[in-house]
Backbone as numpy.savetxt, mean C-alpha at the origin, in Angstrom:
# Nx Ny Nz CAx CAy CAz Cx Cy Cz
-21.40 10.11 -7.48 -20.04 9.89 -7.98 -19.25 10.91 -7.76
-17.88 10.92 -7.34 -16.94 11.94 -7.32 -16.64 12.77 -8.51
-16.52 13.98 -8.27 -15.91 14.71 -9.49 -14.57 14.46 -9.73
-14.27 14.41 -11.04 -12.86 14.03 -11.33 -12.25 15.24 -11.74
-10.95 15.42 -10.99 -10.20 16.48 -11.60 -9.83 16.46 -12.99
-9.62 17.57 -13.72 -9.58 17.77 -15.01 -8.28 16.99 -15.71
-7.34 16.90 -14.87 -6.13 16.20 -15.40 -6.00 14.78 -15.20
-6.96 14.10 -14.42 -7.15 12.77 -14.00 -7.62 12.02 -14.99
-6.88 10.78 -15.21 -7.30 9.87 -16.13 -8.78 9.27 -16.00
-9.60 9.31 -17.16 -11.00 8.76 -17.11 -10.88 7.29 -16.92
-12.19 6.67 -16.67 -12.14 5.20 -16.59 -11.65 4.40 -17.79
-11.98 4.98 -18.92 -11.66 4.28 -20.15 -10.18 4.41 -20.37
-9.61 5.52 -19.90 -8.03 5.68 -20.14 -7.45 4.46 -19.17
-7.86 4.49 -18.04 -7.27 3.34 -17.14 -7.52 2.07 -17.74
-8.68 1.76 -18.16 -8.76 0.36 -18.84 -7.70 0.15 -19.99
-7.56 0.98 -20.82 -6.56 1.13 -21.87 -5.19 0.98 -21.31
-4.74 1.71 -20.35 -3.44 1.54 -19.67 -3.36 0.02 -19.28
-4.36 -0.45 -18.52 -4.19 -1.85 -18.04 -4.09 -2.86 -19.23
-4.68 -2.58 -20.16 -4.58 -3.61 -21.33 -3.37 -3.50 -21.90
-2.60 -2.23 -22.04 -1.37 -2.16 -22.56 -0.42 -2.83 -21.49
-0.61 -2.76 -20.20 0.31 -3.18 -19.16 0.33 -4.82 -19.39
-0.90 -5.28 -19.50 -0.94 -6.87 -19.71 -0.24 -7.26 -21.01
-0.29 -6.42 -22.01 0.29 -6.99 -23.27 1.97 -6.78 -23.12
2.29 -5.99 -22.13 3.77 -5.56 -21.92 4.24 -6.77 -21.01
3.33 -7.61 -20.44 3.93 -8.69 -19.69 3.68 -8.38 -18.13
2.94 -7.39 -17.68 2.77 -6.99 -16.20 1.75 -8.13 -15.70
2.00 -8.57 -14.47 1.34 -9.73 -13.92 0.50 -9.37 -12.90
0.92 -8.30 -12.07 0.07 -7.64 -10.95 -0.25 -6.29 -10.96
-1.37 -6.11 -10.41 -1.93 -4.58 -10.38 -2.08 -4.34 -8.94
-1.39 -3.23 -8.47 -1.54 -2.73 -7.01 -2.21 -1.52 -7.12
-3.49 -1.31 -6.47 -4.27 -0.13 -6.54 -3.98 0.50 -5.29
-3.31 1.60 -5.34 -2.73 2.24 -4.07 -3.34 3.80 -4.26
-2.65 4.69 -3.57 -3.13 6.03 -3.37 -1.99 6.78 -2.72
-2.51 8.06 -2.01 -4.02 8.28 -1.74 -4.95 7.16 -1.37
-6.08 7.21 -1.72 -7.21 6.24 -1.28 -7.92 5.68 -2.58
-7.59 4.46 -3.04 -8.26 4.14 -4.04 -9.81 3.93 -4.00
-10.24 3.57 -2.85 -11.58 3.29 -2.52 -12.42 4.75 -2.69
-11.90 5.90 -2.93 -12.49 7.06 -3.21 -13.10 7.26 -4.61
-12.50 6.13 -5.31 -12.96 6.07 -7.03 -14.22 5.36 -6.92
-15.10 6.02 -7.62 -16.48 5.33 -7.96 -16.37 4.27 -9.02
-15.24 4.20 -9.82 -15.09 3.25 -10.95 -14.02 2.03 -10.56
-13.87 1.89 -9.17 -12.80 0.93 -8.66 -13.18 -0.37 -9.05
-14.55 -0.79 -9.07 -14.95 -2.12 -9.41 -14.73 -2.45 -10.91
-15.15 -1.39 -11.78 -14.76 -1.54 -13.10 -13.41 -1.70 -13.59
-12.59 -1.08 -12.80 -10.99 -1.41 -13.00 -10.69 -2.58 -12.61
-11.16 -3.06 -11.50 -10.78 -4.40 -10.97 -11.26 -5.55 -11.91
-12.36 -5.33 -12.43 -12.95 -6.29 -13.18 -12.41 -6.35 -14.50
-11.95 -5.35 -15.12 -11.26 -5.30 -16.34 -9.78 -5.98 -16.23
-9.17 -5.58 -14.96 -7.73 -6.29 -14.64 -7.89 -7.83 -14.43
-8.99 -8.11 -13.92 -9.04 -9.54 -13.65 -9.33 -10.27 -15.03
-10.11 -9.60 -15.99 -10.44 -10.33 -17.10 -9.09 -10.45 -17.96
-8.00 -9.50 -17.70 -7.04 -9.67 -18.36 -5.97 -10.47 -17.68
-6.32 -11.20 -16.70 -5.52 -12.11 -15.94 -4.56 -11.47 -15.08
-4.73 -10.24 -14.65 -3.86 -9.65 -13.60 -4.13 -10.05 -12.21
-3.29 -10.16 -11.38 -3.49 -10.24 -9.84 -3.71 -8.90 -9.43
-4.92 -8.75 -8.74 -5.23 -7.47 -8.25 -5.08 -7.38 -6.60
-4.53 -6.34 -6.33 -4.28 -6.04 -4.70 -4.71 -4.68 -4.66
-5.43 -4.55 -3.48 -6.13 -3.24 -3.10 -5.26 -2.70 -1.94
-4.71 -1.72 -1.95 -3.89 -1.17 -0.86 -4.71 0.20 -0.35
-5.19 -0.05 1.14 -6.35 0.96 1.32 -6.14 1.28 2.95
-6.66 2.40 3.22 -6.66 2.61 4.65 -7.94 1.78 5.40
-8.82 1.47 4.50 -9.78 0.59 5.15 -11.17 1.41 5.64
-10.95 2.55 5.84 -11.95 3.33 6.55 -13.27 3.64 5.68
-12.85 3.37 4.43 -14.23 3.51 3.43 -14.77 2.32 2.96
-14.45 1.19 3.51 -14.96 -0.06 3.16 -15.97 -0.42 4.04
-16.99 -0.92 3.33 -18.27 -1.67 4.05 -18.57 -3.04 3.38
-19.40 -3.54 4.01 -19.66 -5.10 3.51 -20.04 -5.15 2.00
-20.88 -4.06 1.51 -21.33 -3.95 0.18 -20.19 -3.85 -0.66
-19.29 -2.86 -0.34 -18.15 -2.52 -1.20 -17.28 -3.60 -1.33
-16.92 -4.36 -0.24 -15.90 -5.45 -0.12 -16.64 -6.57 -1.15
-17.75 -6.99 -0.96 -18.53 -7.98 -1.72 -18.57 -7.66 -3.15
-18.79 -6.32 -3.54 -18.78 -6.00 -4.83 -17.40 -6.13 -5.53
-16.41 -5.67 -4.74 -14.96 -5.73 -5.22 -14.48 -7.29 -5.37
-14.87 -8.06 -4.43 -14.68 -9.57 -4.45 -15.21 -10.20 -5.76
-16.58 -9.70 -6.00 -17.26 -10.33 -7.17 -16.71 -9.86 -8.47
-16.07 -8.69 -8.48 -15.35 -8.09 -9.71 -14.04 -8.84 -9.98
-13.52 -9.52 -9.03 -12.29 -10.31 -9.19 -11.08 -9.93 -8.39
-11.33 -9.02 -7.19 -10.29 -8.52 -6.47 -9.60 -9.83 -5.77
-8.31 -9.95 -5.92 -7.66 -11.06 -5.28 -7.12 -11.08 -3.80
-6.81 -9.62 -3.44 -6.00 -9.51 -2.14 -6.37 -8.11 -1.64
-6.37 -7.77 -0.20 -6.53 -6.61 0.21 -5.38 -6.30 1.40
-4.78 -5.11 1.21 -3.86 -4.72 2.32 -4.29 -3.43 2.97
-4.45 -3.39 4.33 -5.00 -2.42 5.10 -3.92 -1.77 6.00
-3.69 -0.52 6.08 -2.81 -0.02 7.00 -3.31 0.43 8.28
-2.49 0.19 9.29 -2.82 0.47 10.76 -1.83 1.46 11.20
-2.22 2.49 11.85 -1.20 3.37 12.65 -0.88 3.04 13.97
-1.73 2.10 14.59 -1.38 1.67 16.01 -2.47 0.50 16.34
-2.35 -0.14 17.54 -3.28 -0.97 17.83 -4.04 -0.31 19.01
-3.99 0.73 19.57 -4.65 1.30 20.53 -5.44 2.45 19.84
-6.77 2.48 20.15 -7.57 3.61 19.54 -7.00 4.89 19.55
-6.69 5.13 20.85 -6.14 6.54 21.20 -5.08 7.10 20.28
-4.02 6.36 20.32 -3.08 6.72 19.29 -3.04 6.57 17.85
-3.69 5.50 17.63 -4.08 5.10 16.05 -4.92 6.38 15.53
-5.82 6.70 16.38 -6.99 7.75 15.81 -6.21 9.10 15.69
-5.40 9.32 16.64 -4.54 10.43 16.71 -3.74 10.60 15.54
-2.89 9.55 15.27 -1.85 9.58 14.15 -2.64 9.73 12.72
-3.91 9.09 12.69 -4.73 9.07 11.30 -5.46 10.33 11.19
-5.64 11.12 12.55 -6.31 12.30 12.52 -7.80 11.98 12.10
-8.29 10.97 12.68 -9.68 10.55 12.29 -10.40 9.77 13.50
-11.31 10.32 14.02 -11.81 9.69 15.15 -12.58 8.43 14.75
-12.35 7.30 15.45 -12.89 5.99 15.01 -12.12 5.21 13.99
-11.00 5.82 13.58 -10.36 5.24 12.37 -9.92 3.80 12.67
-9.55 3.33 13.93 -9.20 2.11 14.08 -10.18 1.15 14.18
-11.46 1.71 14.70 -12.70 0.75 14.74 -13.04 0.36 13.18
-12.87 1.46 12.36 -13.35 1.13 11.04 -12.42 0.20 10.19
-11.08 0.39 10.56 -10.11 -0.64 10.01 -10.31 -2.08 10.42
-10.57 -2.17 11.71 -10.71 -3.58 12.38 -11.96 -4.18 11.69
-13.13 -3.45 11.55 -14.27 -3.96 11.01 -14.08 -4.28 9.54
-13.24 -3.48 8.63 -13.00 -3.74 7.37 -12.07 -5.02 7.34
-11.14 -5.14 8.02 -10.28 -6.35 8.02 -10.99 -7.62 8.35
-12.02 -7.55 9.08 -12.89 -8.65 9.51 -13.78 -9.06 8.28
-14.34 -7.95 7.64 -15.18 -8.12 6.36 -14.35 -8.78 5.22
-13.13 -8.39 5.15 -12.17 -8.74 4.05 -12.04 -10.22 4.24
-11.89 -10.84 5.49 -11.66 -12.28 5.75 -12.94 -12.90 5.48
-14.08 -12.39 5.95 -15.43 -13.01 5.94 -15.85 -13.22 4.23
-15.19 -12.24 3.41 -15.32 -12.33 2.20 -14.48 -13.46 1.45
-13.67 -13.98 2.12 -12.69 -15.11 1.74 -11.52 -14.46 1.08
-11.15 -13.25 1.21 -10.15 -12.63 0.53 -8.83 -12.68 1.46
-7.66 -12.93 0.84 -6.45 -12.90 1.67 -6.11 -11.49 2.22
-5.51 -11.28 3.32 -5.42 -10.02 4.03 -3.90 -9.78 4.35
-3.46 -8.64 4.02 -2.04 -8.22 4.60 -2.40 -6.91 5.54
-1.76 -7.02 6.70 -1.62 -5.67 7.50 -0.34 -4.91 7.14
-0.40 -3.76 6.94 0.75 -2.79 6.77 0.90 -1.80 8.06
2.01 -1.97 8.70 2.19 -1.15 9.90 3.28 -0.16 9.60
2.95 1.28 9.07 4.05 2.05 8.98 4.61 2.54 10.30
5.86 2.26 10.51 6.56 2.45 11.83 7.31 3.79 11.99
7.20 4.42 13.00 7.99 5.69 13.30 8.07 5.71 14.84
8.69 6.89 15.33 8.88 6.97 16.77 7.57 7.03 17.63
6.41 7.29 16.92 5.18 7.64 17.55 4.40 6.35 17.88
4.92 5.08 17.34 4.27 3.84 17.42 5.21 2.71 17.33
6.66 3.02 17.62 7.49 2.07 17.52 7.48 0.84 18.71
6.82 1.24 19.75 6.72 0.37 20.70 5.43 -0.70 20.73
4.89 -0.54 19.52 3.66 -1.55 19.27 4.04 -2.57 18.23
5.30 -2.85 17.75 5.54 -3.82 16.91 5.12 -5.18 17.39
5.21 -5.68 18.75 4.83 -6.97 19.06 3.36 -6.87 19.19
2.79 -5.84 19.32 1.22 -5.96 19.40 0.67 -5.87 17.82
1.38 -5.29 16.96 1.03 -5.37 15.49 1.05 -6.88 15.12
2.01 -7.57 15.65 2.19 -8.99 15.11 0.95 -9.91 15.70
0.51 -9.46 17.04 -0.51 -10.26 17.63 -1.85 -9.77 16.97
-1.93 -8.45 16.59 -3.25 -7.88 15.96 -3.38 -8.83 14.43
-2.15 -9.05 13.74 -2.17 -9.64 12.59 -2.82 -11.20 12.70
-2.37 -11.66 13.64 -2.71 -13.18 14.02 -4.20 -13.06 14.23
-4.64 -12.32 15.15 -6.00 -12.16 15.60 -6.97 -11.85 14.57
-6.54 -11.12 13.48 -7.46 -10.89 12.37 -7.40 -11.89 11.28
-6.56 -12.84 11.38 -6.42 -13.84 10.51 -5.60 -13.46 9.01
-4.74 -12.64 9.25 -3.86 -11.98 8.16 -2.77 -13.06 7.88
-2.59 -13.10 6.55 -1.43 -13.99 5.93 -0.15 -13.44 5.95
-0.09 -12.13 6.05 1.09 -11.38 5.99 1.12 -10.07 6.78
2.24 -9.61 7.17 2.23 -8.35 8.08 3.50 -7.60 7.56
3.37 -6.56 7.14 4.51 -5.56 6.69 4.78 -4.59 7.79
5.97 -4.87 8.47 6.48 -3.86 9.59 7.31 -2.84 8.66
6.77 -1.67 8.32 7.49 -0.94 7.27 7.97 0.32 7.90
9.29 0.55 8.42 9.78 1.87 8.89 9.39 2.85 7.86
9.03 3.98 8.31 8.95 5.21 7.48 10.21 5.54 6.83
10.02 5.92 5.52 11.34 6.33 4.65 11.25 7.95 4.58
12.36 8.47 4.96 12.51 9.81 5.22 12.70 10.67 3.93
11.77 10.90 3.19 11.66 11.86 2.04 10.19 12.38 2.02
10.01 13.32 1.41 8.87 14.14 1.30 8.31 14.77 2.70
7.11 14.52 3.13 6.52 14.79 4.38 7.29 14.28 5.45
7.75 12.82 5.37 8.46 12.37 6.47 9.72 13.12 6.71
10.48 13.46 5.64 11.81 14.31 5.83 11.61 15.56 6.48
10.51 16.15 6.13 10.03 17.50 6.76 9.88 17.33 8.29
9.30 16.39 8.56 8.82 16.04 10.06 9.64 14.99 10.71
10.97 14.75 10.38 11.73 13.68 10.96 12.07 14.04 12.24
12.08 15.14 12.82 12.34 15.31 14.20 11.23 14.96 15.14
10.07 14.67 14.57 8.95 14.07 15.53 8.71 12.57 15.18
9.50 12.16 14.05 9.03 10.82 13.48 10.18 9.95 13.50
11.48 10.13 13.49 12.52 9.26 13.42 12.98 8.60 14.69
13.08 7.28 14.72 13.43 6.61 15.84 14.80 6.48 15.93
15.44 6.07 17.15 16.86 6.04 17.32 17.22 4.71 16.71
18.61 4.46 16.52 19.13 3.27 15.67 18.86 2.10 16.76
18.99 2.46 18.12 18.65 1.22 19.02 17.22 0.74 18.87
16.28 1.80 18.79 14.93 1.42 18.67 14.45 0.63 17.38
15.31 0.88 16.25 15.10 0.15 15.00 15.58 -1.31 15.16
16.67 -1.39 15.77 17.46 -2.65 15.93 16.59 -3.57 16.82
15.98 -2.93 17.79 14.90 -3.75 18.70 13.78 -4.28 17.81
13.31 -3.53 16.78 12.22 -3.94 16.05 12.76 -5.03 15.26
13.83 -4.94 14.70 14.34 -6.04 13.86 14.65 -7.41 14.66
15.02 -7.24 15.89 15.14 -8.47 16.81 13.74 -9.06 16.97
12.68 -8.19 17.25 11.50 -8.73 17.53 10.92 -9.49 16.26
11.25 -8.89 15.33 10.59 -9.44 13.98 11.43 -10.94 13.55
12.75 -10.81 13.91 13.37 -12.15 13.55 12.90 -13.11 14.39
12.79 -12.73 15.79 12.31 -13.89 16.60 10.72 -14.28 16.25
9.96 -13.38 15.82 8.57 -13.73 15.51 8.52 -14.74 14.15
9.40 -14.26 13.28 9.37 -15.12 12.02 9.79 -16.48 12.22
10.63 -16.85 13.28 11.09 -17.99 13.56 9.99 -18.83 14.28
9.22 -18.05 15.14 8.27 -18.78 16.26 6.89 -18.97 15.31
6.59 -18.04 14.27 5.51 -18.11 13.52 5.68 -18.54 12.11
6.78 -19.32 11.89 7.03 -19.84 10.48 5.66 -20.64 10.05
5.13 -20.65 8.89 4.09 -21.34 8.35 2.69 -20.65 8.94
2.88 -19.62 9.84 1.40 -19.02 10.22 1.19 -17.60 9.79
2.31 -17.09 9.74 2.31 -15.44 9.44 3.79 -15.22 8.65
3.65 -14.54 7.44 4.78 -13.92 6.75 5.09 -12.49 7.33
6.20 -12.13 7.73 6.58 -10.81 8.18 7.54 -10.33 7.50
7.16 -9.21 6.78 8.09 -8.41 6.02 8.68 -7.28 6.87
9.83 -6.93 6.62 10.64 -5.85 7.41 11.22 -4.97 6.50
10.92 -3.73 6.50 11.68 -2.58 5.80 12.20 -1.46 6.79
13.64 -1.54 6.64 14.36 -0.54 7.63 14.37 0.73 7.04
14.58 1.76 7.77 14.60 3.27 7.39 16.31 3.26 6.75
16.17 4.03 5.62 17.44 3.94 4.85 18.54 4.69 5.76
18.31 5.45 6.70 19.15 6.31 7.56 20.09 5.25 8.50
19.45 4.05 8.75 20.14 3.31 9.53 20.62 1.96 8.88
20.53 1.87 7.49 20.87 0.80 6.72 22.28 0.94 6.46
22.90 -0.05 5.91 24.27 0.10 5.56 24.55 0.95 4.22
23.41 0.79 3.46 23.28 1.63 2.03 21.94 1.76 1.80
21.55 2.80 1.17 20.11 2.95 0.87 19.49 1.81 0.01
18.30 1.28 0.05 17.75 0.21 -0.52 17.46 0.78 -2.01
17.41 -0.15 -3.01 17.04 0.30 -4.27 15.58 0.69 -4.42
15.17 1.79 -4.74 13.97 2.38 -4.84 13.01 1.36 -5.61
11.90 0.89 -5.22 11.00 0.08 -5.77 11.85 -1.25 -6.50
13.00 -1.69 -5.74 13.70 -2.72 -6.35 14.65 -2.42 -7.43
14.84 -1.20 -7.76 15.69 -0.69 -8.80 14.73 -0.13 -9.96
15.05 1.10 -10.39 14.40 1.77 -11.51 14.41 1.03 -12.64
13.25 0.87 -13.31 13.18 0.13 -14.65 13.38 -1.45 -14.67
13.30 -1.85 -13.38 13.46 -3.42 -13.29 12.20 -4.14 -13.25
11.20 -3.66 -12.57 10.04 -4.64 -12.40 8.71 -3.80 -12.15
8.83 -2.66 -11.91 7.50 -1.88 -11.57 7.35 -0.67 -12.33
6.15 -0.35 -12.74 5.58 0.74 -13.37 4.48 1.33 -12.59
4.74 2.70 -12.17 3.94 3.27 -11.33 3.18 4.30 -12.19
1.78 4.41 -12.23 0.95 5.35 -12.97 0.16 6.25 -12.05
0.37 7.54 -12.03 -0.37 8.32 -11.07 -1.85 8.50 -11.62
-2.61 9.22 -10.89 -4.07 9.50 -11.24 -4.23 10.46 -12.64
-3.11 11.22 -12.73 -3.03 12.11 -13.94 -2.45 11.45 -15.00
-1.93 10.17 -15.02 -1.43 9.43 -16.09 0.05 9.49 -16.20
0.78 10.24 -15.23 2.43 10.29 -15.16 2.92 8.87 -14.96
3.74 8.37 -15.79 4.43 7.11 -15.69 5.86 7.31 -15.02
5.96 6.64 -13.81 7.08 6.84 -12.94 7.83 5.45 -12.68
9.19 5.61 -12.50 9.91 4.32 -12.10 9.77 4.09 -10.58
9.24 5.03 -9.72 8.72 4.92 -8.30 7.87 5.93 -7.99
7.33 5.75 -6.79 6.14 6.57 -6.43 6.66 8.18 -6.08
7.81 8.37 -5.80 8.34 9.70 -5.37 9.17 10.23 -6.47
9.23 9.65 -7.76 10.01 10.28 -8.91 9.86 11.79 -9.27
8.57 12.12 -9.09 8.12 13.46 -9.50 8.80 14.61 -8.61
9.12 14.00 -7.51 9.91 15.00 -6.70 11.28 15.45 -6.89
11.73 14.67 -7.78 13.29 14.82 -8.39 13.26 16.25 -9.35
13.84 17.40 -8.96 14.05 18.48 -9.95 14.49 18.26 -11.29
13.65 18.52 -12.23 14.18 18.38 -13.56 13.93 17.19 -14.31
13.21 16.08 -13.64 12.99 14.79 -14.13 11.62 14.78 -14.84
11.69 14.75 -16.09 10.51 14.79 -17.09 9.84 13.29 -16.95
8.37 13.38 -16.80 7.73 12.02 -16.75 6.84 12.10 -17.91
6.78 11.13 -18.63 5.85 10.93 -19.87 4.33 10.71 -19.29
3.43 11.01 -20.08 2.11 10.69 -19.69 1.56 9.42 -20.54
0.60 8.74 -19.83 0.09 7.43 -20.53 -0.72 7.88 -21.74
-1.32 9.11 -21.57 -2.27 9.40 -22.74 -1.62 9.87 -23.94
-0.17 10.18 -23.84 0.45 10.76 -24.74 1.56 9.88 -25.47
1.90 8.68 -24.76 2.83 7.79 -25.38 2.42 6.32 -24.82
2.73 5.33 -25.55 2.35 4.01 -25.41 3.31 3.67 -24.24
2.64 2.89 -23.46 3.35 2.27 -22.11 4.75 1.56 -22.44
4.53 0.69 -23.48 5.68 -0.06 -23.91 6.95 1.12 -24.34
6.55 2.11 -24.89 7.77 3.06 -25.34 8.18 3.76 -23.98
7.24 4.23 -23.07 7.82 4.62 -21.83 8.57 3.78 -21.13
8.08 2.59 -20.96 9.12 1.56 -20.29 10.27 1.37 -20.70
């Protein structure tokens, strides 16, 4: 078992948070990160969520998944898996992931997910260093039997903002990805759903973060901070309540 940082919620705390969420009317649980498969109690969390009637979605890099783990998660009640891919060629994918063999592990995990009968989404975080692979990402999603593909341009805050000189594509490149996606949506209607997220820098206006604060999403960090979006803690002066200190309904 992995050692738990002192300020991280214990398993029983997470089960209580999920119970509160279900009573509040939450319908879906997205297990994201970081890397959620690093948790030794992930199956217990999934099983509890499934018992509450929550739709559970695992958002993962896929590199730590093997047949035994996937089968255990499916048996616990997992409903869906989303795996991120950095590119479709091993050289560039492994370089971006900074992990030798990363692409091979992700491909095997995706195949095992489908073999377990679970729906699969591919997530492709797009930036200058892989933007030429959008068509190949679409082909990969079809080859792996994915039902959905997310072509998600990196949003430039946090580390992406600090490294935007190496990551941000040109406006012409972004528009070309949009053209490819729109054409593929038309030709693959009924076979593959393709979501597209443009970088705010090239949009008419910034998109509402998480669909708009306080509208439909509650983000709970490993330490129990309850946020209106994943990056809220980066805002200077913003105080975030903790799930162990206040009821989820009161925070919401």
